Short mmCIF file of C-alpha atoms and ligand atoms in Angstrom, two decimals:
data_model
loop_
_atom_site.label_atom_id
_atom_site.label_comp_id
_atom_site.label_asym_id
_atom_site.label_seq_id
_atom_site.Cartn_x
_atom_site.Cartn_y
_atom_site.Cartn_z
CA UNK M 1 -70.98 -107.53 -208.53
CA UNK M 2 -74.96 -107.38 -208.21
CA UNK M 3 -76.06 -108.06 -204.57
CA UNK M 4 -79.64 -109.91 -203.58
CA UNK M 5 -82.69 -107.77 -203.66
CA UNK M 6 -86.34 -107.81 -203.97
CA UNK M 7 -87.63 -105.01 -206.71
CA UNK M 8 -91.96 -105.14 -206.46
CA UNK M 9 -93.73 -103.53 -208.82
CA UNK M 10 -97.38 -104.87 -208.98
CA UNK M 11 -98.53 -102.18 -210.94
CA UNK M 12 -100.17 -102.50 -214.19
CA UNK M 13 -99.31 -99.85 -216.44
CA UNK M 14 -100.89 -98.48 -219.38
CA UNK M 15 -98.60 -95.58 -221.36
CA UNK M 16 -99.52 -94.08 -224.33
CA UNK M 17 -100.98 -90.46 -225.65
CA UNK M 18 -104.91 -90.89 -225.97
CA UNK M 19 -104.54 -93.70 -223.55
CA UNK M 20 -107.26 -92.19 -221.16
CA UNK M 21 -110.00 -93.15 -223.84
CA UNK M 22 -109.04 -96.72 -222.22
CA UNK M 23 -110.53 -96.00 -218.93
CA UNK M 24 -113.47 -98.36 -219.21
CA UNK M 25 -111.58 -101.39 -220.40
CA UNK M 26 -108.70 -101.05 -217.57
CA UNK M 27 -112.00 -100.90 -215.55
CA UNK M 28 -113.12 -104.43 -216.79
CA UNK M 29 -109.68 -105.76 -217.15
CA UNK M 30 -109.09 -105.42 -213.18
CA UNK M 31 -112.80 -106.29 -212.19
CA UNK M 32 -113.79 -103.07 -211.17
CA UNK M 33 -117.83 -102.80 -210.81
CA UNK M 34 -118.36 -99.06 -209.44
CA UNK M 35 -116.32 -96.27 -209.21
CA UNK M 36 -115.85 -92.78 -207.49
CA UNK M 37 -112.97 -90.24 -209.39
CA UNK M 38 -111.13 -88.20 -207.44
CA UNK M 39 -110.20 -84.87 -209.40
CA UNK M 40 -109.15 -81.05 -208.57
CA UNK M 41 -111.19 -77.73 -210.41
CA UNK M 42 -109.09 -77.80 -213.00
CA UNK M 43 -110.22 -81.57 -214.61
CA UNK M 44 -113.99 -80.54 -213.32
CA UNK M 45 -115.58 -80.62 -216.88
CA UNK M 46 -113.74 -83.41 -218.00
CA UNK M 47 -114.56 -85.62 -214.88
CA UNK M 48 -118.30 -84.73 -215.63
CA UNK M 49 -117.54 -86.16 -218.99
CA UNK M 50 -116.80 -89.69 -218.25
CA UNK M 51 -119.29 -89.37 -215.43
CA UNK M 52 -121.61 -88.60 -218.04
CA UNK M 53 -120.38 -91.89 -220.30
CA UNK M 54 -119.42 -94.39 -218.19
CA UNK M 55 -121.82 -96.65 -216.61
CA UNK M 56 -119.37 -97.89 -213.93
CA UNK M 57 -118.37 -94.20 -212.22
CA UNK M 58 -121.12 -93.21 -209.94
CA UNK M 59 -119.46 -90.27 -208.29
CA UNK M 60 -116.84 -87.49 -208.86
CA UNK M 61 -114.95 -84.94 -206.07
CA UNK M 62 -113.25 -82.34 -207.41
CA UNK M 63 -111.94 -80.41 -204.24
CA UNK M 64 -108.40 -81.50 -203.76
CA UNK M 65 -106.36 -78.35 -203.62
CA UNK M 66 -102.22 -78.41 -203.92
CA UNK M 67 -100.69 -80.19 -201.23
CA UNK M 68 -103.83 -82.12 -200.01
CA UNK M 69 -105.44 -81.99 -196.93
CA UNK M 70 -106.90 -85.14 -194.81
CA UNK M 71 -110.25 -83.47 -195.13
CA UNK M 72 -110.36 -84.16 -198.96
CA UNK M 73 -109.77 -87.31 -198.47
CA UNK M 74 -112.87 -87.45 -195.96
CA UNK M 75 -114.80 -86.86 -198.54
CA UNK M 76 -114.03 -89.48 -200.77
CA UNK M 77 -114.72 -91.99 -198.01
CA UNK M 78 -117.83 -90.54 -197.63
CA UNK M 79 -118.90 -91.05 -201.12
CA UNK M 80 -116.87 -94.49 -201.84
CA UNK M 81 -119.54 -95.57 -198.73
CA UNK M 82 -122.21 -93.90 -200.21
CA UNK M 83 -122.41 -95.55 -203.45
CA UNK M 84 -120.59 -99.24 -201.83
CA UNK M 85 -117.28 -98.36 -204.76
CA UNK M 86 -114.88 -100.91 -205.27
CA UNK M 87 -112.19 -98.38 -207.06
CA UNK M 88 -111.23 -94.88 -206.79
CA UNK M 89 -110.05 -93.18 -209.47
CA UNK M 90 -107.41 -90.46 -209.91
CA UNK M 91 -107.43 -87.72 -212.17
CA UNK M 92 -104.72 -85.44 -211.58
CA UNK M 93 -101.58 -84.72 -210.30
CA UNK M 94 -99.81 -86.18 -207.07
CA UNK M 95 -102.64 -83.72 -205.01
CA UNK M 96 -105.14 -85.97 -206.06
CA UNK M 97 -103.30 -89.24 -206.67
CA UNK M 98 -102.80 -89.34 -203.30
CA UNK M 99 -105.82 -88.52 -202.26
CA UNK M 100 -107.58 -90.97 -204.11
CA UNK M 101 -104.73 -93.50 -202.02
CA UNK M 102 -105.25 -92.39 -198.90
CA UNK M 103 -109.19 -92.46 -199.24
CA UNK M 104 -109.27 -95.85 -201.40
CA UNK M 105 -106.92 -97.26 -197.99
CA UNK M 106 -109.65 -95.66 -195.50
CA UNK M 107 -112.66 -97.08 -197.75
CA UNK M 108 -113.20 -100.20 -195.57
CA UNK M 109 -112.11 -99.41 -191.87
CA UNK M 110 -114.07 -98.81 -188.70
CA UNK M 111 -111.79 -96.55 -188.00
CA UNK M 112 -111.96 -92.39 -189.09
CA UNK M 113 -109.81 -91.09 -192.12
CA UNK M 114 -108.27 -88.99 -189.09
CA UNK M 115 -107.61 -92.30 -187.11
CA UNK M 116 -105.76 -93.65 -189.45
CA UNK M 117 -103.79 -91.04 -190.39
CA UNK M 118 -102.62 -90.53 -187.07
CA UNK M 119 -101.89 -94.46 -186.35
CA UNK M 120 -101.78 -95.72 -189.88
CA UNK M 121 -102.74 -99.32 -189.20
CA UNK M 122 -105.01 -99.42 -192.05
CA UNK M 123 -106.90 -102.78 -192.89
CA UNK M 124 -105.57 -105.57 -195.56
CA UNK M 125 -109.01 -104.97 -197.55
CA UNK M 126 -109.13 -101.81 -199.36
CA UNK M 127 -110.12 -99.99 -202.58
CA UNK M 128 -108.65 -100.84 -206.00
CA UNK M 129 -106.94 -97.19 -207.07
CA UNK M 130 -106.87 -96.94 -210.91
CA UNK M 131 -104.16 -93.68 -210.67
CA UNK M 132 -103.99 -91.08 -214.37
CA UNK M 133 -101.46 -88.66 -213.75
CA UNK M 134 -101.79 -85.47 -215.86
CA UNK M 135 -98.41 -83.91 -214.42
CA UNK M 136 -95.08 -85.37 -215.12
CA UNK M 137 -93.05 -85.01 -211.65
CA UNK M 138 -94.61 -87.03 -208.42
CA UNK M 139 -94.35 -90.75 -209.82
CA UNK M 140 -97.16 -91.50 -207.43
CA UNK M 141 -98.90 -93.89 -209.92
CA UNK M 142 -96.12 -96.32 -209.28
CA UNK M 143 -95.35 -95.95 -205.25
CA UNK M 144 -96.90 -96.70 -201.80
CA UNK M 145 -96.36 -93.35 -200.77
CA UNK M 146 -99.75 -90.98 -200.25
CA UNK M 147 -98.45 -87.17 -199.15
CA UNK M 148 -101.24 -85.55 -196.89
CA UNK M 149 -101.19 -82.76 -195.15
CA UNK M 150 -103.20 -81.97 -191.78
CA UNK M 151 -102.95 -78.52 -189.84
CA UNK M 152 -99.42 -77.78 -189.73
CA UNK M 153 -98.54 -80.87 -190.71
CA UNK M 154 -97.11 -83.00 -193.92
CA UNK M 155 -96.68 -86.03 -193.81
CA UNK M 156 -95.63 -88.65 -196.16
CA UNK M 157 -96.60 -92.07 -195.59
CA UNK M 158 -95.42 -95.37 -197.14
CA UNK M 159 -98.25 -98.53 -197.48
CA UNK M 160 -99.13 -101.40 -199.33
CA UNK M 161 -102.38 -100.59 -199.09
CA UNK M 162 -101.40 -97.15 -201.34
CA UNK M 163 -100.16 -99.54 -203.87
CA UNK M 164 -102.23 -98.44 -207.49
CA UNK M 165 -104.42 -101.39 -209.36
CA UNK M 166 -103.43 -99.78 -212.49
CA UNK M 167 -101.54 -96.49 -213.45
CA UNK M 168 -102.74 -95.04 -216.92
CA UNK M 169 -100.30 -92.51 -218.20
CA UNK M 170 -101.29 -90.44 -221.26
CA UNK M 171 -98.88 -87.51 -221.83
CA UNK M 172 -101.60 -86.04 -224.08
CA UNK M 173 -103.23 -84.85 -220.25
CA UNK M 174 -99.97 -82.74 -219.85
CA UNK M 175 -99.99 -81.13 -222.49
CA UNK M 176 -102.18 -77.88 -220.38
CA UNK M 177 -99.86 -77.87 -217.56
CA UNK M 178 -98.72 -74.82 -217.41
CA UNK M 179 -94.77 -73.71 -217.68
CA UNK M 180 -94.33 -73.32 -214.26
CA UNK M 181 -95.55 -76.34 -212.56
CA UNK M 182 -94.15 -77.94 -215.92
CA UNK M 183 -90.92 -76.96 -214.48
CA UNK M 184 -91.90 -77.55 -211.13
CA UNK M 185 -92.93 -81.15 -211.41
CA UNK M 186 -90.21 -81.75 -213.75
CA UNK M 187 -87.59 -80.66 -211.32
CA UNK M 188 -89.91 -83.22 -208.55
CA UNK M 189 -89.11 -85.92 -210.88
CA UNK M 190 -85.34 -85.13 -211.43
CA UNK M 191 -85.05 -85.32 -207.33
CA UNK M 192 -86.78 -88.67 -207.65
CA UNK M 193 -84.72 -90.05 -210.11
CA UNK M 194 -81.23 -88.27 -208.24
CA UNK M 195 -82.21 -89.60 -204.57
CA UNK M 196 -82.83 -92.81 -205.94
CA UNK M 197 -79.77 -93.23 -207.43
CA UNK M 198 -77.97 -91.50 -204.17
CA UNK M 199 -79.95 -93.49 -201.62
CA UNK M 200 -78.14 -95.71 -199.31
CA UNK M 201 -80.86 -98.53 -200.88
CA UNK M 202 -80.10 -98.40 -203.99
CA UNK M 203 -79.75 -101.30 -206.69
CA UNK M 204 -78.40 -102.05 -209.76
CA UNK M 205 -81.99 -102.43 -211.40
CA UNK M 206 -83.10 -99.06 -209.96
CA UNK M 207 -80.21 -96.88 -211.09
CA UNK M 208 -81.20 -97.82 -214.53
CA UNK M 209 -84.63 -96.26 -214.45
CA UNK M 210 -83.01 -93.17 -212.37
CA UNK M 211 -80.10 -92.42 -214.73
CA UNK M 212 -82.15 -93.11 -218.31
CA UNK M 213 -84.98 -90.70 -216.69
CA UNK M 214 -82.18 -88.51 -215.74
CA UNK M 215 -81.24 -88.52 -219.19
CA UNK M 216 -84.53 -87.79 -220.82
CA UNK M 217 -85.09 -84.71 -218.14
CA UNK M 218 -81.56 -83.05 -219.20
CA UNK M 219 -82.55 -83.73 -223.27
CA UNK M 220 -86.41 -82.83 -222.84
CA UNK M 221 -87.59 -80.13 -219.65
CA UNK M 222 -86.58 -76.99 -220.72
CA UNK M 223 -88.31 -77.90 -224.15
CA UNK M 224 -91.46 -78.72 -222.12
CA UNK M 225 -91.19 -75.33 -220.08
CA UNK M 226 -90.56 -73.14 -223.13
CA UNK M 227 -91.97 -74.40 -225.91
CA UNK M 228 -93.98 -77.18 -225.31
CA UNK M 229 -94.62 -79.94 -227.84
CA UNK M 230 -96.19 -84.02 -228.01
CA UNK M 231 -92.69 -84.96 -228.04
CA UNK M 232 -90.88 -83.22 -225.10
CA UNK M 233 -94.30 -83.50 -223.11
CA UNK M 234 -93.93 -87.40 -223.90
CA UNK M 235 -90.91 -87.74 -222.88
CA UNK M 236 -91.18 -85.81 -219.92
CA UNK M 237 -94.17 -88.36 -218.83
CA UNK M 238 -91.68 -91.15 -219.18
CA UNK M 239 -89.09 -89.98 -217.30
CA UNK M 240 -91.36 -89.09 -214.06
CA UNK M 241 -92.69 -92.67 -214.59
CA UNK M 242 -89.43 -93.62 -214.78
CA UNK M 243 -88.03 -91.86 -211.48
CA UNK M 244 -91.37 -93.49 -209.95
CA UNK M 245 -90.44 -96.65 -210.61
CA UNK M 246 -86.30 -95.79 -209.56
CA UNK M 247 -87.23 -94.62 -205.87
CA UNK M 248 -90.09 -96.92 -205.49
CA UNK M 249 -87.86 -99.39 -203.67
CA UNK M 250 -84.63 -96.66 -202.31
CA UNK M 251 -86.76 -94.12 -201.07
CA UNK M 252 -85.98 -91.03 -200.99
CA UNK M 253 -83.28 -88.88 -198.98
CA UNK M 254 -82.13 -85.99 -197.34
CA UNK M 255 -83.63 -83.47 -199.90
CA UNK M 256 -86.97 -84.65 -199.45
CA UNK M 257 -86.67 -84.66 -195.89
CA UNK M 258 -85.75 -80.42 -196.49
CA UNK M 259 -88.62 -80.17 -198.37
CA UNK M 260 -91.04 -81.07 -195.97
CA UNK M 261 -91.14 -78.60 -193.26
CA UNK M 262 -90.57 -75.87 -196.23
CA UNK M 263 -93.73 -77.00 -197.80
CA UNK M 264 -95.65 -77.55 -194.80
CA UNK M 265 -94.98 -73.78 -193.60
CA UNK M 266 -93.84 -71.63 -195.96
CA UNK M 267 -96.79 -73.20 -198.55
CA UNK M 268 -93.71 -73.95 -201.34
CA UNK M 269 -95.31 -76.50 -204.21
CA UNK M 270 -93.27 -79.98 -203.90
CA UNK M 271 -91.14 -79.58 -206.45
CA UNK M 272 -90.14 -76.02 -205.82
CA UNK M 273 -89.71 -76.86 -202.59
CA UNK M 274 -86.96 -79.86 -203.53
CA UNK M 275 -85.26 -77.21 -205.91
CA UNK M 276 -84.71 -75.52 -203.40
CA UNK M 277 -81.96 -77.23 -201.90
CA UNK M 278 -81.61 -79.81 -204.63
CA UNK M 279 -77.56 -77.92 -206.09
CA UNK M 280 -76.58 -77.70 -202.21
CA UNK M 281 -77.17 -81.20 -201.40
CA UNK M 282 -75.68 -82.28 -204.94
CA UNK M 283 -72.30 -80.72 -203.71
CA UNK M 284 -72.97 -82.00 -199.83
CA UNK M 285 -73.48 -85.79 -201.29
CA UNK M 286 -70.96 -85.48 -203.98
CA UNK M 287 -68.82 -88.41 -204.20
CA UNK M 288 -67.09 -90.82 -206.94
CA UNK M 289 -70.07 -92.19 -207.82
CA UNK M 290 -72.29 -89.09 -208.18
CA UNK M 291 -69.03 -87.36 -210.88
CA UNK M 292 -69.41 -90.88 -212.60
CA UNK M 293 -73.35 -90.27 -213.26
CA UNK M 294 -72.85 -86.74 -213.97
CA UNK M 295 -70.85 -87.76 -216.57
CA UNK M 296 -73.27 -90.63 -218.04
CA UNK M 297 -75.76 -87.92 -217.95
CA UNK M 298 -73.92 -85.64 -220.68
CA UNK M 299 -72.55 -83.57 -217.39
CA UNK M 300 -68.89 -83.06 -217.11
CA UNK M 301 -69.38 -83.16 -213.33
CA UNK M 302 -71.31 -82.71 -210.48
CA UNK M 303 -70.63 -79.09 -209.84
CA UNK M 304 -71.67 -78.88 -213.73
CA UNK M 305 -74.85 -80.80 -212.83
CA UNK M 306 -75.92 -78.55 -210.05
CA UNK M 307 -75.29 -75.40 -212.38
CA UNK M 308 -77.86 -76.83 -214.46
CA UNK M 309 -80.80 -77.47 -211.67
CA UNK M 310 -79.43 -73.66 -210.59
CA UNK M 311 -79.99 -72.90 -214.33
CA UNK M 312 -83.37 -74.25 -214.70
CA UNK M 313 -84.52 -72.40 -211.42
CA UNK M 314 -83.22 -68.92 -212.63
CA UNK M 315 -85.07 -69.39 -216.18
CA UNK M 316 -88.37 -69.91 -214.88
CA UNK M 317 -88.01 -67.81 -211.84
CA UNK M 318 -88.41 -70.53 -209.02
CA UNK M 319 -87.11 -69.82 -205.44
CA UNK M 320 -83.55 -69.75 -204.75
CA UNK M 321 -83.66 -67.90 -201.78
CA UNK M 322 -84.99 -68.10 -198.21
CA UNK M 323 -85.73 -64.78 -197.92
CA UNK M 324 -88.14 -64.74 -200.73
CA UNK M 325 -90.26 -66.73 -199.00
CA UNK M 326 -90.31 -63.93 -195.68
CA UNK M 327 -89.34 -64.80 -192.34
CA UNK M 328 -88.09 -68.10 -192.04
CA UNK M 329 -86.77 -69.97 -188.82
CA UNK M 330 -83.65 -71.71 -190.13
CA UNK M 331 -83.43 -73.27 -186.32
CA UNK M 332 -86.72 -75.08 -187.18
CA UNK M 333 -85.98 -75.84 -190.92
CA UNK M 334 -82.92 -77.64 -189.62
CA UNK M 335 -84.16 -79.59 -187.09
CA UNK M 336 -87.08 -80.89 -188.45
CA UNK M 337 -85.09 -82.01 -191.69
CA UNK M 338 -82.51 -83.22 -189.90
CA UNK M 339 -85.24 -85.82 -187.81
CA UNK M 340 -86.94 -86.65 -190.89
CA UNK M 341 -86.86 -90.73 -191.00
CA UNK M 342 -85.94 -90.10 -195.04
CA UNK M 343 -82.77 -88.33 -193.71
CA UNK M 344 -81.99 -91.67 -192.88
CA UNK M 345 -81.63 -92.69 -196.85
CA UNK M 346 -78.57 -90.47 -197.28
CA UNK M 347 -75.65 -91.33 -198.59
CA UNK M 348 -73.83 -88.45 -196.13
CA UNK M 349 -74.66 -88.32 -192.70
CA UNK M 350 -75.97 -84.40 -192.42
CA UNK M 351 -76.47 -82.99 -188.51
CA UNK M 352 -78.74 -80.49 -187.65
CA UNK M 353 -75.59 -78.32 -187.92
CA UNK M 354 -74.63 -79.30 -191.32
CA UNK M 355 -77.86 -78.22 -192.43
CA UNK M 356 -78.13 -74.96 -190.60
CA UNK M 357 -75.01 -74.13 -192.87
CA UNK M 358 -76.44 -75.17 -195.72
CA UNK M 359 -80.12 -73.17 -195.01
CA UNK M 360 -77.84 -69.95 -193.94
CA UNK M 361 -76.14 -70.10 -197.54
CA UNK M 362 -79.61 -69.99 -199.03
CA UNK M 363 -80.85 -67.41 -196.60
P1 NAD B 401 -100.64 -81.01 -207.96
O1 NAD B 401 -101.32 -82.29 -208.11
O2 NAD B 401 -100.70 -80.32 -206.64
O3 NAD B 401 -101.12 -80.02 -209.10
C1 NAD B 401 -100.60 -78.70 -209.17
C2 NAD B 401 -101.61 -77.80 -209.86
O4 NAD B 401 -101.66 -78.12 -211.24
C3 NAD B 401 -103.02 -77.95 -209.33
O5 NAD B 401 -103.63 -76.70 -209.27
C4 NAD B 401 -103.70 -78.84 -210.39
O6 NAD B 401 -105.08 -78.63 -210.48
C5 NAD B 401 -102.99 -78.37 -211.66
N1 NAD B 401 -102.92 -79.37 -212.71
C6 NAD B 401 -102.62 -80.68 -212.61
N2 NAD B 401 -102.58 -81.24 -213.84
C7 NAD B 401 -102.89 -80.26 -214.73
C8 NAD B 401 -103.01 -80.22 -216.15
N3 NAD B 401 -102.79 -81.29 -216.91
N4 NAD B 401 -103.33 -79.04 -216.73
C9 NAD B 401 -103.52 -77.92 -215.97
N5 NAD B 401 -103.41 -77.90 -214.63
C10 NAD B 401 -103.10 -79.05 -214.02
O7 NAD B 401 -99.07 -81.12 -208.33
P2 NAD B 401 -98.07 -82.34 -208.38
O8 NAD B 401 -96.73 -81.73 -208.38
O9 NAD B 401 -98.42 -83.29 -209.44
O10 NAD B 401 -98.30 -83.07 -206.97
C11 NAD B 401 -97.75 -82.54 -205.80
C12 NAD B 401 -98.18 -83.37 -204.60
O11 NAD B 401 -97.72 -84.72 -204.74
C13 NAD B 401 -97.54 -82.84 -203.33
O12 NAD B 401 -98.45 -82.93 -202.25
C14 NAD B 401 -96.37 -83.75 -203.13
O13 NAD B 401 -95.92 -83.82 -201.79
C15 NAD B 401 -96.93 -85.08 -203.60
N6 NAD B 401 -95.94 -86.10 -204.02
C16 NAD B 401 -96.29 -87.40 -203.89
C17 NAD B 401 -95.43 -88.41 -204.26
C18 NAD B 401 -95.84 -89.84 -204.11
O14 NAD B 401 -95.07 -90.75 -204.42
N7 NAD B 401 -97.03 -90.11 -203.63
C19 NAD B 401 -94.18 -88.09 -204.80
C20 NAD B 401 -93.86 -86.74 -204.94
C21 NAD B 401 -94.74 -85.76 -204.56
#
């Protein structure tokens, strides 16, 4: 039986390899005068590029740095007021994705970047964001959700106002990734795509994004990782689109909310971070319904499922340990997981103490 629900997805999306040589005619197509791209070192030359061709982009920053700070997205205000842009542009992965969101929601406010991150009541007029991932894990070309990080802090906040224009989603930009963050974000996008499907708000219509990109991540990320090619790289883009679209609307759950405070103090990239405990929670959340997906997904079961993410971290050397990553308090870990408002979207209730015993098996 298929209950009521409301699935939004006002994103226009472009997908296809070479696709970012259609920059200028999304540009027209959504009514977009003058620009500002948002960009880290890495896409420098490139962004200087279509600086150099385009007559609509006026401005580029290339200072967002992994797991991206408030002040980055200072910046951007400053130069969407400088030259009066109607649309930011990202080029990147989620670092500067979400960037480019946060700033694009800031554009128009009295208020400070810092103001608004702290009270989040941004205004109903804001920036048109035109997001072009060039990693295949965060989704955030599809969601409301803007990750920023200030001092000690991470936080993930969910918007309209974050909500891309247009996503344009060329897996030629992958293709110099390198294997580690390949397996990184690719692991990112499997936890999308698993929490969707496990989330207490789940649907019908978003299990079918999660388990096909499920699917294509099984048949297509080691390929990526170890010998990269157009095809796996391709598919790889499709299936973190994919996993975008399936927890758009569930959210995410409790192995997000782990990920968190091990990001925001032991400095673990997002996806490493979500491998982390990804196997563990597998086996904490199993259930009827998890064995039947393993075994849609080519697994014979869930314990065979979580051998696999264990696989994929021990091939490309990711952390599987707490101790690798020093001293860690497994008193704050659990706490601050366990309060996490995305702990909320779990299928199993987890205390505090559940997930002490689950950190001191990792430790
Ligand atoms: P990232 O954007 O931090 O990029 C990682 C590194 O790879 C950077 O040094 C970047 O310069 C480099 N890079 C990116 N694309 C490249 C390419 N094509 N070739 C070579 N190098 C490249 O990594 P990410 O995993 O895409 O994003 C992680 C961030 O996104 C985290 O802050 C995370 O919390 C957030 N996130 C957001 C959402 C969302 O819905 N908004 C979802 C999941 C994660």
């Amino acid at each position: 039986m298929i209950n009521n629900f409301i699935y939004e997805q006002p994103v226009k999306i472009y997908f296809g390899k070479g696709f970012l040589s259609k920059l200028d005619e999304v540009l027209d197509e959504i009514g977009s005068e003058t620009c500002v791209l948002v960009t880290s070192k890495f896409f420098a030359p490139k962004a200087d590029e279509i600086l150099k061709k385009s007559k609509k982009l006026k401005a580029v920053f290339s200072g967002v740095v992994p797991n991206p700070l408030l002040s980055g997205a200072e910046e951007v205000v400053k130069l969407i007021k400088e030259n009066s842009a109607d649309t930011v542009i990202a080029l990147g992965g989620g670092s500067s994705i979400d960037t480019a969101k946060f700033a694009a929601a800031c554009a128009y406010s009295e208020k400070t970047p810092h103001e608004l991150y702290l009270k989040q009541d941004f205004p109903k007029k804001v920036a048109k964001i035109v997001a072009i991932p060039t990693t295949s894990g965060t989704g955030s070309e599809v969601t409301k959700v803007s990750v920023i990080s200030h001092g000690n802090e991470k936080k993930s906040i969910h918007n309209p106002a974050f909500m891309p224009t247009a996503a344009i989603v060329d897996p030629l930009l992958t293709m110099s990734v390198p294997a580690r963050t390949t397996m990184i974000t690719g692991i990112d996008a499997f936890t999308h795509a698993i929490e969707a499907y496990w989330s207490v708000n789940h649907q019908p219509i978003t299990d079918g994004f999660a388990i096909q990109s499920i699917r294509l991540i099984i048949e297509n990320l080691e390929k990526a990782y170890s010998e990269p090619d157009e095809e796996s790289k391709t598919n790889m883009a499709y299936a973190s689109l994919l996993a975008g679209l399936a927890f758009a609307l569930p959210k995410t759950a409790a192995c997000h909310a782990c990920s968190f405070p091990l990001s925001a103090n032991y400095h673990l990239p997002h996806g490493e971070a979500c491998a982390l405990t990804l196997d563990s929670l597998m086996l904490l959340n199993n259930s009827q319904r998890l064995e039947e997906l393993s075994k849609q997904v080519g697994a014979e079961s869930t314990e065979k499922l979580a051998e696999y993410i264990r696989h994929l971290k021990e091939i490309s050397g990711l952390c599987t340990k707490l101790s690798e990553l020093g001293e860690v308090d497994i008193d704050m870990l659990s706490r601050e997981s366990a309060k996490h408002p995305l702990m909320a979207n779990n299928p199993v209730k987890l205390t505090e103490d559940d997930l002490r015993k689950m950190f001191e098996k990792l430790r």
